[in-house]
Amino acid sequence: MDILVLVKQVPDTEAIIRAQSDTELDIENKYSLNFFDEFAVEEALRIKEKLGSGKVAVITLGSKKAVDALRRGIAMGADEAFQIEDPALEEIDGYATAKTLAKFIESQGYDVILCGKQAIDDDSGAVGPALAQFLGIPYLTSIVELKIAADKKEARAAREIEGGTEIITCPLPALFTAQKGLNEPRIPQVAGVMKAMKAQIQKFDLKALGLSPEDIRPKTKILKFYPPGKRPPVKMIEEEFPKNVEVLVKILREQEKAI
Amino acid sequence: MAGIWIFVEQRDGAIRKVSMELLSGGKELASTLGEDMAAVLLGYQVGPMAEKLAKCADRVYVIDDPLFQYYSADSYGESLANMVHTYDPSVLLGGSTFMGRDLFPWLASRLATGYAADCTDITIGDDKGIIAKRPMYGGKVLADVVFPQARPQMATVRSNVFPLKSLEEAARGEIIHIEPKEDSSTIRTKVERAEKKATGKVDLTEADIVVAAGRGIKGPENFHIIEELAEVLNATVGTTRAVVDNQWRDHNDQIGKSGKIISPKLYMAFGISGAIHHTMGIDTSKVIVAVDKKPNALIFDYADYGIVGDLFQIVPALTAEFKKALSE
Ligand SMILES: Cc1cc2nc3c(=O)[nH]c(=O)nc-3n(C[C@H](O)[C@H](O)[C@H](O)COP(=O)(O)OP(=O)(O)OC[C@H]3O[C@@H](n4cnc5c(N)ncnc54)[C@H](O)[C@@H]3O)c2cc1C
Ligand SMILES: Nc1ncnc2c1ncn2[C@@H]1O[C@H](COP(=O)(O)O)[C@@H](O)[C@H]1O
C-alpha cells in the first residue's frame, strides 16, 4: 500500500499576523506543520503499521520553510519526502497548487492520498477536492474515521456533517482530508528527528514536471488585505446579582433586539 | 454568459437556512448587476421544494432522481459541471457547509475557474465582478478576493451573512427539469448511513443563538443548566476544546479553530477563558455576551457585554429571567 500525504508549513496559530499594506502581510516568524496535516500523517502511518507493509511519502509544494514540514513528516515516521519548488509557484492559489501537485502525483504510484481538511493560513480547504478532481479519483472530506478493507481495494470512512456523521464507502485509490478527531498524532522520537535531519529530500521544479507558468496561472487574486473590524469595547454590567441579570436581559431584548 | 446561480442545499426534505439567505442576498446582487437569479436544486423527491423556490427565483434548475438522494461529487458535481457548461452563469454561490465546502473546490477545478471559501460578504466591484470577502489566518486578516477572468465566479458563504428576506411573490420562476447523465456505476462514493445526533437542534453553524460553556462548568453533569437556558431561547449548545478533550461533550459541539466557525446573532459564553483558538470561531457573531468569574479573562476583550460572576448563579437566573420576559 503506497500512501501519499500532503503537508504544508504554515504560520503557527499563535503567530502575530498583520496586514502591512494592501498586498503584504507581516507574519511573525513562527511556523509549524499545518494542524490538520498532522492528523493526515498520523493516519498514513497507522494504515501502514496495521497492514504491516507499504510506504508513506510526504509531499510539499513550497520554498525553504516548507522543508520543515517534510522533516516533521519524516520524524513522525514517513519513508520518503518530495519537495516541489519553483519561483513561479510563489504566488499561486488553490487551483494552481492542486494542478501542480496533480502533475507530480500522476507519476507516482499510490493507493491512498491524505491531506488536511484545510491549511490554517489560507483556510480554504480547496486543495484536496481539487487535486482529486485533477487525478480523477474519488475523495471524502473532513473524515474522522478511516478503515481500509482487507483486500485493499475499498475504504470506509466517517465524515463529519452538520449535526452528525455519514458513513461512506469508496473504492481505492482515493483521497481523504483529515479533520480533528481522526486520531491523536504522535510526537516524534529522538531517533526520528535524527533521521529527519539526514533525510534526503527529492526536489522537482516546474520544468521537471513539464508545466509552464501559463499552466498554473491562478484563477483568483487578492485585491487587498485588511485587519478585521475591531469589536467595540466591552460594556461590563456592574450591578449586583440578581440586578445584573435583569439588566442584561433588558439590553438583549430592547436594545440589541437579539431575542 | 450571465446570471447568478444559488446552489440550494437540502437535506431530509428541508432547504437549508443558509440557502434561503443566499437567495435573499443573490436577489440584490442580481438586481445590482441587472441579471437574473436562478436556484439549482439537486436531490430526490424535491418537487415541493422546487415549487417553493420558483416563488423566489427567476429560474429553478432541478434534478430529481433517486441517485441524487445522497450527495456525492460524482453525481452533484458532474451534473453541475454540465449545467454550467450549458447555461453559462457568471456567479455560483453556495453555503459554507460541509457539502458546499466539499463540492465547490472540486467543481471549480473541473470548470477551471476560481473559488473563494467561507466568505463573510459578497459585493459587486466597479468592473461588475464580485468581490468575495473572506477571513484568513483564522480571522487575523481579512482579504478581498476577485476573479480576474475565470467564470463562473464561485464562492461559499457563511450563515447569517445575508439577512433572510421574504422573497415569495417576488418572482414566478420557471422550473427546468434536467435529466442526469450519471448512473449508479459512475457514483463511486456510497453513503451507507447517516448517524444523526438526536438533539433535533439546528446545527451550531446555522443557529441564530448559541449558548456555550467552557471548563468553568466543572463537569458533564452540570451541562443541564446550559441546556435549560438553550431550551428557553431555542438556542444551540456549544463548547470549547478543553471540554471536548475532557470528553464532557461531543466534538460536534466544539466551537473554534479546530471545531466549528459560528456566526449567530447572539453568542453567550459561560466559563470560557477566551483563548484565541476559541475566539477565532466566534468572530462573526453579532452580539457576544460573556460571563466569567475572572475579571481579566480574555473573553471580555471580545465580548460586547460582560458580567463578572459565578456561572452557577448567573445561568439559572438568566434562564428564569428570559422565561419571564418571553412569556410577557
Ligand atoms: C492548535 C490548537 C487548536 C485549538 N482549537 C480549539 C478550538 O477549536 N476551540 C476551542 O475552544 N479551543 C481550542 N484550542 C484550545 C484553546 O487554546 C483553549 O485551551 C481552550 O479554548 C480553553 O477552554 P476553556 O475556555 O473551556 O477553558 P479554560 O481556559 O480553562 O477557561 C475556563 C474559564 O472558566 C472560568 N470559570 C471557572 N469557574 C467558573 C465559574 N464557576 N463561573 C464562571 N466562570 C468560571 C475561569 O475563570 C476560566 O476563564 C486549541 C488549541 C490549540 C493549540
Ligand atoms: N503548498 C502545499 N503543499 C502541500 N500540501 C498542500 C499545500 N497547500 C495545501 N496543501 C494540502 O491541502 C490541504 C488543504 O489546503 P488548503 O486548500 O490550502 O486549505 C492542506 O491541509 C494540505 O494537506
XYZ file of C-alpha atoms and ligand atoms in Angstrom:
663
model
C 0.000 0.000 0.000
C 1.503 3.313 -1.090
C 0.292 6.355 0.775
C 0.987 9.961 -0.152
C 0.494 12.717 2.398
C 0.338 16.391 1.521
C 1.984 18.582 4.118
C 2.289 22.343 4.386
C 4.347 24.537 6.672
C 2.145 27.402 7.896
C 2.305 30.224 10.448
C 1.628 28.825 13.902
C -1.808 29.562 15.355
C -0.068 31.774 17.940
C 1.896 33.823 15.364
C 1.088 37.514 15.115
C -0.121 38.374 11.624
C -0.919 41.851 10.371
C -1.765 43.429 7.076
C 1.260 45.611 6.347
C -0.091 47.066 3.132
C -2.903 46.153 0.755
C -0.869 43.353 -0.699
C 1.608 42.423 2.010
C 1.344 40.640 5.311
C 3.665 40.943 8.249
C 3.935 37.415 9.637
C 5.772 36.652 12.845
C 8.471 34.057 12.250
C 6.749 31.138 13.997
C 5.885 28.292 11.687
C 4.767 24.720 12.144
C 3.296 21.810 10.244
C -0.345 22.597 9.441
C -2.523 21.450 12.348
C -4.774 19.249 10.178
C -1.857 17.746 8.220
C -0.567 16.139 11.425
C -3.699 14.007 11.519
C -3.105 13.081 7.877
C 0.493 11.973 8.507
C -0.548 10.048 11.621
C -3.326 8.238 9.771
C -0.958 7.244 6.957
C 1.490 5.776 9.457
C -1.279 3.877 11.232
C -2.527 2.360 7.964
C 0.991 1.221 7.109
C 1.569 -0.178 10.593
C -1.716 -2.025 10.579
C -1.107 -3.612 7.188
C 2.480 -4.385 8.127
C 3.753 -3.211 4.756
C 3.730 -0.238 2.437
C 5.349 3.134 2.066
C 4.444 6.605 3.280
C 5.697 9.601 1.308
C 5.251 13.241 2.330
C 4.935 15.890 -0.369
C 5.021 19.648 -0.149
C 4.858 22.487 -2.593
C 6.802 25.452 -1.290
C 10.166 27.078 -0.766
C 12.728 26.920 2.067
C 10.422 26.797 5.084
C 8.352 24.031 3.507
C 11.231 21.625 4.062
C 10.464 21.724 7.799
C 7.026 20.223 7.106
C 8.716 17.365 5.251
C 11.214 16.860 8.072
C 8.429 16.767 10.615
C 6.708 14.102 8.495
C 9.912 12.027 8.330
C 10.465 12.468 12.065
C 6.998 11.083 12.703
C 7.842 8.067 10.546
C 7.337 8.798 6.821
C 9.698 6.966 4.467
C 10.197 9.465 1.676
C 9.948 13.215 1.095
C 9.326 15.237 -2.044
C 9.507 18.993 -2.478
C 8.124 20.921 -5.409
C 9.811 24.286 -5.558
C 9.902 26.966 -8.208
C 9.973 30.769 -8.105
C 6.904 30.735 -10.375
C 4.961 28.974 -7.607
C 5.375 31.736 -5.016
C 2.032 33.471 -5.512
C -0.479 30.845 -6.541
C -3.976 29.893 -5.428
C -5.556 26.559 -4.516
C -6.374 25.817 -8.135
C -2.779 26.105 -9.293
C -1.444 24.312 -6.202
C -3.697 21.339 -6.861
C -2.866 21.320 -10.558
C 0.871 21.284 -9.885
C 0.595 18.623 -7.187
C -1.551 16.517 -9.538
C 1.071 16.695 -12.235
C 3.686 15.376 -9.833
C 1.442 12.728 -8.276
C 0.439 11.323 -11.678
C 3.986 9.988 -11.966
C 3.795 8.256 -8.561
C 2.130 5.007 -7.597
C -0.426 5.410 -4.816
C -3.448 3.773 -3.207
C -4.371 6.464 -0.704
C -3.753 10.213 -0.619
C -4.225 12.034 2.682
C -4.206 15.760 3.316
C -5.537 18.227 5.872
C -9.120 19.464 5.984
C -7.725 22.934 5.424
C -4.464 24.818 5.653
C -4.720 27.239 8.565
C -3.085 30.033 6.571
C -5.495 30.434 3.666
C -8.271 28.497 5.472
C -9.616 27.336 2.098
C -9.914 23.575 2.166
C -9.662 23.637 -1.620
C -6.532 21.696 -2.484
C -7.784 18.208 -1.530
C -11.007 18.144 -3.584
C -9.356 19.973 -6.495
C -6.453 17.511 -6.528
C -8.862 14.548 -6.532
C -10.643 16.152 -9.471
C -7.419 16.562 -11.459
C -6.453 12.957 -10.702
C -9.951 11.658 -11.454
C -10.201 9.776 -8.154
C -12.970 9.773 -5.518
C -12.485 11.786 -2.339
C -14.058 12.302 1.068
C -13.530 15.452 3.101
C -13.431 16.082 6.846
C -13.102 12.460 7.841
C -12.981 11.411 11.496
C -12.527 7.675 10.905
C -10.916 5.610 8.142
C -10.791 1.848 7.603
C -9.066 0.149 4.699
C -10.673 -3.147 3.620
C -8.592 -6.321 3.885
C -8.389 -6.602 0.084
C -7.027 -3.016 -0.004
C -9.493 -2.150 -2.729
C -12.017 -0.228 -0.701
C -12.188 2.224 2.181
C -14.905 3.042 4.652
C -14.836 6.456 6.269
C -16.906 8.528 8.634
C -17.183 12.171 7.684
C -18.485 14.967 9.783
C -21.671 16.660 8.609
C -23.938 19.165 10.320
C -25.398 17.548 13.401
C -23.854 14.099 12.914
C -21.676 11.869 10.768
C -22.050 9.988 7.498
C -20.545 6.558 6.919
C -19.347 6.298 3.327
C -17.510 3.690 1.286
C -15.416 4.285 -1.796
C -13.020 2.333 -3.997
C -9.267 2.961 -3.855
C -7.276 4.827 -4.942
C -8.967 7.742 -3.214
C -8.174 10.980 -1.414
C -9.204 11.848 2.146
C -8.986 15.120 4.053
C -8.382 14.830 7.791
C -10.494 16.516 10.452
C -9.602 16.708 14.141
C -10.851 13.574 15.859
C -9.367 11.206 13.247
C -6.531 10.217 15.599
C -4.005 11.531 18.125
C -0.836 12.493 16.225
C 2.362 11.048 17.696
C 5.196 13.213 18.950
C 8.410 12.440 17.028
C 11.056 10.470 18.958
C 14.708 11.493 19.066
C 15.676 8.764 16.596
C 13.033 10.057 14.186
C 14.291 13.609 14.479
C 17.857 12.433 13.799
C 16.649 10.536 10.749
C 14.747 13.588 9.531
C 17.826 15.801 9.751
C 19.712 13.442 7.480
C 16.836 12.533 5.176
C 17.317 13.207 1.526
C 14.634 15.390 0.006
C 13.851 14.869 -3.654
C 13.230 18.152 -5.428
C 11.253 18.982 -8.526
C 10.704 22.268 -10.322
C 8.058 23.256 -12.869
C 10.208 22.245 -15.791
C 10.796 18.787 -14.349
C 7.017 18.423 -14.104
C 6.509 19.572 -17.669
C 4.486 22.616 -16.628
C 4.805 26.174 -17.879
C 3.983 29.285 -15.810
C 0.980 29.688 -18.108
C -0.433 26.335 -16.890
C -0.507 27.488 -13.296
C -1.886 30.974 -13.682
C -4.126 31.494 -10.611
C -7.865 31.922 -11.060
C -8.354 34.261 -8.128
C -6.493 37.323 -6.957
C -6.329 39.018 -3.574
C -7.260 42.628 -4.139
C -6.319 43.634 -0.643
C -5.672 42.520 2.900
C -7.009 44.425 5.888
C -7.439 43.918 9.621
C -10.733 42.549 10.928
C -13.106 45.202 12.201
C -12.449 45.879 15.857
C -15.266 44.859 18.113
C -16.494 47.813 20.153
C -15.175 47.860 23.723
C -16.981 45.598 26.149
C -19.699 47.038 28.366
C -19.390 45.444 31.772
C -22.629 45.135 33.635
C -21.623 46.185 37.114
C -24.889 45.861 39.037
C -25.060 43.363 41.889
C -26.654 39.966 41.351
C -29.512 39.477 40.526
C -29.964 43.016 39.159
C -27.176 42.383 36.597
C -29.156 39.528 35.095
C -32.245 41.703 34.730
C -30.203 44.466 33.098
C -28.611 42.042 30.640
C -31.930 40.552 29.591
C -33.365 44.025 29.122
C -30.427 45.114 26.938
C -30.549 41.976 24.802
C -34.262 42.341 24.235
C -34.811 46.061 23.938
C -31.520 47.472 22.717
C -30.000 44.650 20.695
C -33.285 43.031 19.739
C -31.365 39.762 19.815
C -34.177 37.855 21.496
C -22.944 34.471 -20.153
C -24.960 35.864 -17.315
C -26.893 35.212 -14.201
C -26.309 34.468 -10.564
C -26.830 30.885 -9.521
C -27.501 29.808 -5.973
C -26.754 26.182 -5.165
C -29.647 25.268 -2.870
C -28.784 22.666 -0.277
C -31.435 20.384 1.090
C -31.350 17.502 3.480
C -34.266 15.382 4.575
C -36.882 17.394 2.731
C -35.897 20.797 4.041
C -33.996 23.640 2.413
C -31.085 24.864 4.499
C -31.461 28.271 6.035
C -28.165 29.445 4.564
C -29.510 28.679 1.090
C -32.574 30.858 1.714
C -30.264 33.617 2.963
C -28.207 33.291 -0.214
C -31.343 33.605 -2.336
C -32.145 36.834 -0.469
C -28.618 38.183 -0.970
C -28.371 36.841 -4.509
C -31.536 38.692 -5.484
C -29.932 42.014 -4.552
C -26.657 41.180 -6.263
C -28.580 40.173 -9.375
C -30.535 43.409 -9.457
C -27.342 45.453 -8.981
C -25.913 43.625 -11.981
C -29.152 43.747 -13.939
C -29.075 39.977 -14.272
C -31.307 37.040 -13.370
C -31.024 34.829 -10.356
C -31.530 31.101 -10.636
C -31.752 28.426 -7.951
C -30.222 24.992 -8.501
C -31.781 22.152 -6.560
C -30.477 18.598 -6.675
C -31.927 15.655 -4.770
C -34.662 13.061 -4.708
C -38.355 13.823 -4.260
C -37.643 17.532 -4.136
C -40.754 18.633 -6.072
C -42.357 20.640 -3.250
C -39.087 22.431 -2.581
C -38.749 23.305 -6.270
C -42.249 24.826 -6.163
C -41.282 26.916 -3.177
C -38.088 28.080 -4.878
C -39.989 29.055 -8.030
C -41.592 31.789 -5.933
C -38.176 33.207 -5.023
C -36.023 32.868 -8.134
C -36.315 33.690 -11.819
C -35.499 30.108 -12.738
C -35.109 26.839 -10.883
C -32.945 24.090 -12.319
C -33.922 20.776 -10.796
C -32.587 17.259 -10.836
C -34.973 14.916 -9.063
C -33.545 11.429 -9.154
C -33.033 8.502 -6.726
C -29.296 8.616 -7.446
C -29.262 12.112 -6.003
C -30.734 11.185 -2.648
C -27.295 11.480 -1.084
C -24.676 13.980 -2.039
C -21.581 12.853 -3.920
C -19.276 14.917 -6.098
C -19.631 12.142 -8.681
C -23.335 12.929 -9.041
C -23.859 16.513 -7.880
C -20.520 17.754 -9.189
C -20.650 16.159 -12.613
C -24.218 17.325 -13.190
C -23.487 20.859 -12.062
C -20.464 20.970 -14.336
C -22.690 20.011 -17.271
C -25.321 22.560 -16.326
C -22.747 25.331 -16.028
C -21.361 24.428 -19.449
C -24.840 24.600 -20.938
C -26.186 27.760 -19.286
C -23.008 29.694 -18.510
C -23.805 31.595 -15.273
C -21.381 34.324 -14.225
C -21.617 33.672 -10.471
C -22.231 30.488 -8.479
C -22.735 30.759 -4.714
C -23.372 28.100 -2.088
C -23.433 27.819 1.686
C -20.219 27.284 3.590
C -21.497 23.932 4.821
C -19.818 20.536 4.804
C -21.469 19.853 1.463
C -20.615 23.238 -0.030
C -17.022 23.040 1.068
C -16.732 19.523 -0.337
C -18.391 20.261 -3.663
C -17.272 23.766 -4.641
C -13.493 23.308 -4.806
C -13.937 20.127 -6.836
C -16.361 21.824 -9.209
C -14.230 24.962 -9.555
C -11.217 22.923 -10.610
C -13.365 20.902 -13.006
C -14.565 24.165 -14.571
C -11.053 25.646 -14.477
C -12.365 28.614 -12.551
C -11.704 30.408 -9.263
C -13.173 29.692 -5.837
C -13.277 31.685 -2.599
C -14.113 29.665 0.525
C -16.062 30.549 3.655
C -16.821 34.168 2.739
C -18.315 36.736 5.091
C -19.555 39.094 2.375
C -20.094 39.256 -1.368
C -20.267 42.635 -3.103
C -20.049 43.888 -6.677
C -16.927 45.703 -7.846
C -16.567 48.527 -10.381
C -15.879 46.033 -13.139
C -19.137 44.206 -12.307
C -17.160 41.256 -10.988
C -17.828 40.039 -7.477
C -15.613 40.844 -4.524
C -15.548 37.989 -2.038
C -14.546 38.989 1.480
C -13.028 36.179 3.497
C -11.163 35.713 6.756
C -7.710 34.144 6.551
C -5.242 33.004 9.193
C -8.107 32.135 11.496
C -9.609 35.602 11.134
C -6.455 37.559 11.971
C -6.621 39.091 8.491
C -9.439 39.689 6.030
C -8.946 39.518 2.282
C -10.952 40.809 -0.663
C -10.753 38.193 -3.393
C -11.547 38.894 -7.037
C -11.784 36.737 -10.141
C -9.850 38.477 -12.928
C -11.104 36.360 -15.832
C -12.392 32.948 -14.942
C -16.137 32.333 -14.888
C -18.274 31.405 -13.105
C -17.019 33.189 -10.010
C -17.526 30.623 -7.266
C -17.784 31.175 -3.522
C -19.127 29.513 -0.397
C -20.689 31.897 2.116
C -21.264 31.577 5.849
C -24.635 31.572 7.553
C -26.057 34.873 8.785
C -24.126 36.936 6.223
C -27.183 37.915 4.197
C -30.325 38.749 6.142
C -33.235 36.469 5.408
C -35.934 38.319 3.489
C -39.296 37.182 2.408
C -38.899 36.535 -1.305
C -42.132 34.822 -2.113
C -44.218 36.528 -4.772
C -41.049 38.366 -5.829
C -40.932 36.085 -8.830
C -42.803 33.366 -10.588
C -39.895 31.364 -11.797
C -39.759 28.724 -14.440
C -38.876 25.216 -13.271
C -36.446 23.492 -15.603
C -36.032 19.766 -15.123
C -32.654 18.330 -16.020
C -32.043 14.660 -16.730
C -28.852 13.470 -15.071
C -26.280 11.665 -17.181
C -24.995 9.647 -14.228
C -25.930 6.088 -13.467
C -25.169 4.093 -10.348
C -21.870 2.838 -11.749
C -20.432 6.356 -12.077
C -21.069 7.237 -8.456
C -18.103 5.886 -6.576
C -18.717 7.181 -3.079
C -21.667 5.439 -1.456
C -23.353 6.647 1.703
C -24.091 3.651 3.901
C -25.867 5.551 6.583
C -26.073 8.899 8.285
C -25.824 8.971 12.042
C -27.646 11.915 13.403
C -27.408 13.118 16.898
C -30.880 13.012 18.321
C -30.899 16.585 19.611
C -33.195 17.839 16.859
C -31.485 21.204 17.256
C -30.270 23.483 14.492
C -26.569 22.942 13.824
C -24.138 25.335 15.528
C -23.086 26.773 12.173
C -26.645 27.834 11.375
C -28.034 28.720 14.778
C -29.338 32.216 15.496
C -28.485 31.866 19.158
C -25.644 29.819 20.623
C -25.075 29.342 24.355
C -21.788 27.754 25.319
C -19.950 26.681 28.423
C -16.246 26.026 28.860
C -14.222 24.314 31.527
C -15.812 26.634 34.084
C -18.832 24.308 34.035
C -16.707 21.818 36.007
C -18.213 18.576 34.684
C -20.639 16.998 32.220
C -23.250 16.603 34.959
C -23.651 20.395 35.111
C -24.372 20.981 31.434
C -28.093 20.663 32.105
C -28.190 24.301 33.273
C -26.858 25.343 29.849
C -29.328 23.011 28.121
C -32.171 24.584 30.072
C -31.154 28.097 29.052
C -30.855 26.899 25.446
C -34.310 25.408 25.645
C -35.883 28.716 26.686
C -34.043 30.640 23.938
C -34.392 27.917 21.305
C -30.607 28.051 21.079
C -27.944 25.505 20.198
C -25.359 24.481 22.791
C -21.663 24.857 22.047
C -18.441 24.370 23.953
C -14.647 24.636 23.966
C -11.936 22.200 23.065
C -10.933 21.841 26.713
C -14.394 20.434 27.416
C -14.329 18.143 24.375
C -10.842 16.902 25.278
C -12.205 16.009 28.725
C -14.961 14.098 26.933
C -17.693 16.104 28.615
C -19.257 16.900 25.212
C -19.069 15.594 21.668
C -16.636 17.138 19.158
C -19.662 18.161 17.114
C -20.315 20.845 19.737
C -16.843 22.371 19.623
C -16.516 25.992 18.537
C -13.208 27.381 17.281
C -10.181 26.794 15.146
C -10.406 23.018 15.224
C -14.163 22.962 15.675
C -16.906 24.956 14.049
C -16.982 28.550 12.902
C -20.230 30.110 14.056
C -21.900 33.405 13.198
C -25.077 33.626 15.260
C -26.975 36.795 16.108
C -26.273 36.153 19.775
C -23.444 34.175 21.362
C -23.321 33.672 25.114
C -20.140 32.249 26.682
C -20.096 30.938 30.253
C -16.866 29.954 31.965
C -14.851 30.259 28.755
C -11.471 31.954 29.103
C -11.378 33.271 25.522
C -8.255 31.612 24.074
C -7.517 32.766 20.522
C -8.311 29.295 19.165
C -11.793 29.635 20.553
C -12.445 33.261 19.619
C -11.384 32.546 16.026
C -14.614 30.613 15.777
C -16.897 33.380 17.077
C -15.529 36.474 15.331
C -18.502 36.996 13.075
C -21.115 36.660 15.822
C -23.267 39.802 16.025
C -23.633 40.195 19.804
C -21.335 38.412 22.247
C -22.089 38.082 25.951
C -19.520 36.650 28.369
C -19.836 35.544 31.956
C -16.670 34.559 33.772
C -15.550 34.736 37.364
C -12.167 36.212 36.430
C -12.420 39.955 35.707
C -9.339 39.770 33.457
C -10.486 36.765 31.385
C -9.532 37.287 27.733
C -13.090 36.625 26.630
C -14.048 40.104 27.844
C -11.828 41.567 25.095
C -14.172 40.011 22.547
C -17.499 40.435 24.243
C -19.993 43.247 23.762
C -21.437 42.698 27.237
C -19.752 41.111 30.205
C -20.641 40.035 33.687
C -18.043 39.043 36.244
C -19.658 36.341 38.305
C -20.289 32.716 39.077
C -21.967 30.929 36.182
C -23.724 28.553 38.555
C -25.533 31.560 39.991
C -25.987 33.543 36.767
C -27.137 30.860 34.311
C -30.222 29.648 36.227
C -31.173 33.259 36.983
C -30.855 34.142 33.296
C -32.994 31.187 32.335
C -35.701 32.305 34.760
C -35.472 35.939 33.655
C -35.705 35.081 29.943
C -38.579 32.740 30.635
C -40.393 35.516 32.425
C -39.628 38.112 29.762
C -40.611 35.848 26.865
C -43.942 34.925 28.427
C -44.936 38.556 28.847
C -3.921 24.102 17.595
C -4.974 24.348 18.649
C -6.308 24.341 18.258
C -7.307 24.611 19.206
N -8.611 24.631 18.790
C -9.563 24.998 19.679
C -10.931 25.107 19.270
O -11.296 24.837 18.118
N -11.833 25.504 20.178
C -11.503 25.803 21.477
O -12.397 26.178 22.256
N -10.239 25.677 21.890
C -9.259 25.275 21.033
N -7.987 25.131 21.484
C -7.732 25.206 22.942
C -7.658 26.624 23.477
O -6.337 27.094 23.310
C -8.021 26.677 24.965
O -7.202 25.768 25.665
C -9.474 26.336 25.250
O -10.329 27.080 24.407
C -9.806 26.646 26.708
O -11.097 26.206 27.008
P -11.944 26.831 28.191
O -12.123 28.285 27.975
O -13.151 25.991 28.325
O -11.068 26.507 29.471
P -10.182 27.446 30.395
O -9.183 28.187 29.605
O -9.709 26.589 31.485
O -11.195 28.517 30.939
C -12.183 28.266 31.896
C -12.774 29.594 32.357
O -13.839 29.352 33.238
C -13.823 30.321 34.262
N -14.577 29.783 35.402
C -14.252 28.752 36.217
N -15.236 28.530 37.094
C -16.205 29.426 36.832
C -17.478 29.702 37.407
N -17.973 28.988 38.422
N -18.213 30.706 36.899
C -17.738 31.449 35.857
N -16.549 31.223 35.291
C -15.794 30.226 35.760
C -12.346 30.549 34.510
O -12.147 31.835 35.132
C -11.767 30.482 33.093
O -11.753 31.762 32.492
C -6.977 24.845 20.571
C -5.625 24.823 20.946
C -4.635 24.570 20.013
C -3.205 24.567 20.468
N 1.567 24.012 -0.858
C 1.114 22.833 -0.411
N 1.933 21.765 -0.330
C 1.471 20.566 0.114
N 0.232 20.372 0.528
C -0.639 21.405 0.479
C -0.248 22.688 0.018
N -1.317 23.509 0.104
C -2.324 22.773 0.607
N -1.918 21.504 0.846
C -2.718 20.393 1.418
O -4.084 20.643 1.199
C -4.769 20.828 2.423
C -5.812 21.909 2.267
O -5.192 23.127 1.996
P -5.972 24.461 1.566
O -6.807 24.110 0.388
O -4.881 25.423 1.229
O -6.776 24.878 2.759
C -3.688 21.106 3.457
O -4.089 20.693 4.745
C -2.513 20.306 2.914
O -2.626 18.950 3.305
